[in-house]
Structures are given as C-alpha cells and as structure tokens.
XYZ file of C-alpha atoms in Angstrom:
153
model
C 70.661 89.838 -119.765
C 73.135 90.141 -116.986
C 75.844 91.335 -119.206
C 75.317 94.806 -117.577
C 76.311 93.662 -113.954
C 79.602 93.450 -112.056
C 80.035 91.140 -109.235
C 82.432 92.329 -106.510
C 82.765 92.109 -102.714
C 80.560 94.321 -100.796
C 81.876 97.709 -99.498
C 80.895 99.683 -96.337
C 79.129 102.023 -98.851
C 76.889 99.395 -99.984
C 75.256 98.467 -96.836
C 72.012 100.569 -96.934
C 71.169 99.254 -100.585
C 71.932 95.682 -99.396
C 69.794 95.963 -96.196
C 66.901 97.532 -98.561
C 67.053 94.596 -101.129
C 67.259 92.121 -98.118
C 64.517 93.454 -96.100
C 62.127 93.994 -99.311
C 62.138 89.981 -99.558
C 61.776 89.259 -96.059
C 59.049 86.772 -95.032
C 57.993 84.698 -92.087
C 59.728 85.806 -88.602
C 62.123 88.093 -90.412
C 59.517 90.237 -91.794
C 58.413 91.811 -88.630
C 62.062 91.966 -87.319
C 63.818 94.061 -89.876
C 64.138 97.850 -89.977
C 65.182 101.090 -91.983
C 67.722 102.016 -89.407
C 71.209 100.912 -90.255
C 72.630 101.040 -86.792
C 71.798 97.461 -85.792
C 73.317 96.120 -89.222
C 76.659 98.010 -89.097
C 78.531 96.176 -86.434
C 77.455 92.686 -88.183
C 78.519 94.017 -91.696
C 81.798 95.074 -90.566
C 82.335 91.750 -88.637
C 81.358 89.917 -91.945
C 83.897 92.121 -94.029
C 86.620 91.645 -91.469
C 85.976 87.484 -91.379
C 88.044 85.417 -93.548
C 85.596 82.463 -93.981
C 82.586 84.664 -94.939
C 82.042 87.488 -97.605
C 79.151 89.493 -98.768
C 79.049 90.128 -102.622
C 76.994 92.566 -104.647
C 75.869 92.657 -108.439
C 76.248 96.236 -109.661
C 75.089 98.038 -112.505
C 77.278 100.511 -114.419
C 76.124 103.412 -112.000
C 77.266 101.443 -109.027
C 73.438 100.703 -108.056
C 73.511 97.504 -105.970
C 70.969 94.881 -107.952
C 71.469 91.792 -105.946
C 73.354 90.479 -103.080
C 74.290 87.172 -101.377
C 76.761 86.225 -98.495
C 78.975 83.017 -99.194
C 80.475 81.275 -96.035
C 83.303 78.589 -96.329
C 82.762 75.860 -93.485
C 85.001 73.230 -92.473
C 83.771 69.805 -91.671
C 84.668 66.066 -91.564
C 82.152 64.933 -93.944
C 83.116 64.368 -97.638
C 86.945 63.311 -96.499
C 87.107 66.552 -94.630
C 86.556 68.896 -97.379
C 85.011 72.259 -96.738
C 81.335 73.369 -97.938
C 80.144 76.408 -99.065
C 76.753 78.026 -98.076
C 74.774 80.626 -99.635
C 72.810 82.935 -97.272
C 70.632 85.960 -97.713
C 70.599 85.914 -101.797
C 68.204 88.584 -102.764
C 67.494 90.543 -106.290
C 65.693 93.664 -106.290
C 62.449 92.974 -107.482
C 62.768 95.215 -110.576
C 66.057 92.943 -111.743
C 64.269 89.501 -111.369
C 64.166 87.370 -114.457
C 67.073 89.641 -116.011
C 69.774 86.700 -115.286
C 71.283 88.846 -112.391
C 70.524 85.978 -109.766
C 71.872 83.530 -112.207
C 75.144 85.419 -112.415
C 75.416 85.330 -108.626
C 74.843 81.570 -108.519
C 77.406 80.970 -111.166
C 79.707 83.346 -109.079
C 79.176 81.319 -105.922
C 79.765 78.201 -107.689
C 83.000 79.396 -108.991
C 84.333 80.546 -105.794
C 83.209 77.446 -104.051
C 85.076 75.363 -106.586
C 88.209 77.707 -106.324
C 88.261 76.898 -102.560
C 87.940 73.216 -102.939
C 84.618 72.884 -101.451
C 82.766 69.517 -101.915
C 79.301 71.091 -102.216
C 77.388 74.226 -102.409
C 74.197 74.552 -100.195
C 71.508 76.894 -99.227
C 68.431 77.018 -97.312
C 65.355 79.240 -98.617
C 62.262 80.153 -96.528
C 59.315 77.471 -97.222
C 57.028 80.354 -98.475
C 59.359 81.548 -101.375
C 58.217 79.208 -104.011
C 59.606 81.446 -106.770
C 62.781 81.308 -105.284
C 62.710 77.580 -105.028
C 62.010 77.344 -108.629
C 64.867 79.709 -109.562
C 67.287 77.503 -107.412
C 66.275 74.293 -109.057
C 66.700 75.994 -112.557
C 70.483 76.646 -111.274
C 70.867 73.134 -110.597
C 70.287 72.820 -106.821
C 68.438 69.577 -105.576
C 66.117 69.711 -102.543
C 67.861 66.877 -100.555
C 67.108 68.003 -96.858
C 64.541 69.433 -94.729
C 65.752 72.583 -92.627
C 64.694 73.269 -89.100
C 65.162 76.431 -87.074
C 64.723 77.325 -83.432
C 64.308 81.076 -82.817
C 66.070 82.572 -79.951
C-alpha cells in the first residue's frame, strides 16, 4: 500500500507538482479560477513556508515525485478550554494513486502532528461535490458535524 511513500514538509521545488495535483481535483468555483502559470502561486507558497502556524506536506515516492499533498494549520482558540485546533486544507492525491493508502498515510500524519501540538481536534472542509472524498474522510474517522458556508470575494 503506502509503504513506498515518504511524507515531508514541502520544498520550493515541489510547487509545480503540488499545483498540478491540487488543480486536477478542483471543482466548483475553483475549477475556473486555477491555472498552469506558477507565478500567482509563488508568493503564497513562500508565505506559507515562512509561517509558523501553517505547513504544506507532500507524500513522495522513491523518485521524489509528489503523489499527494495537504496543508495543516494550527489555529488558536478559546473553545475547548483554550486548546488549539488543527485544520486540514487542500488535501489532494494524484488520481493514479487513489486507493493505494497514500491519502490514509497523510491523514495519519496530520493526526500525529495535531496531537503533538496539543490540539483538541482535527477538522477539514470538503466541497459538497466531492462525494468520494467524503467517504474517504469518514473511513478515516471524521464525522460530519457542521455545515460550512463560504462567501466568495
């Protein structure tokens, strides 16, 4: 299964592969807004790499090819007696790697990091159209407890 992958923090050289995987799974409003030109993504990627509360991780194979990615943000809050919470954003697995355990390895990685940071919970949102992803998250132990709302600017 996923024994052939290494999970590590993303590096600047990974940006092209990350964007390609992320955009391949774009649905809804994002599908028409994403592009192949890396220039618009570079400043945001650098800012994420420099930010202490957020990281992007990648699962790579033995050849260093990015198979999957996710962003983990540690958020401060008052709820749950002031404990932080962790949020997964932009979790995407290359289509040819789905069902191989790569995504499950990323979720396990995120859970481990969230526990190490003392987080009270690990949360994520998923586009309502991504029904396969919803089944995947439920298999990983996530429960659908809230409704999400967005206001596009």
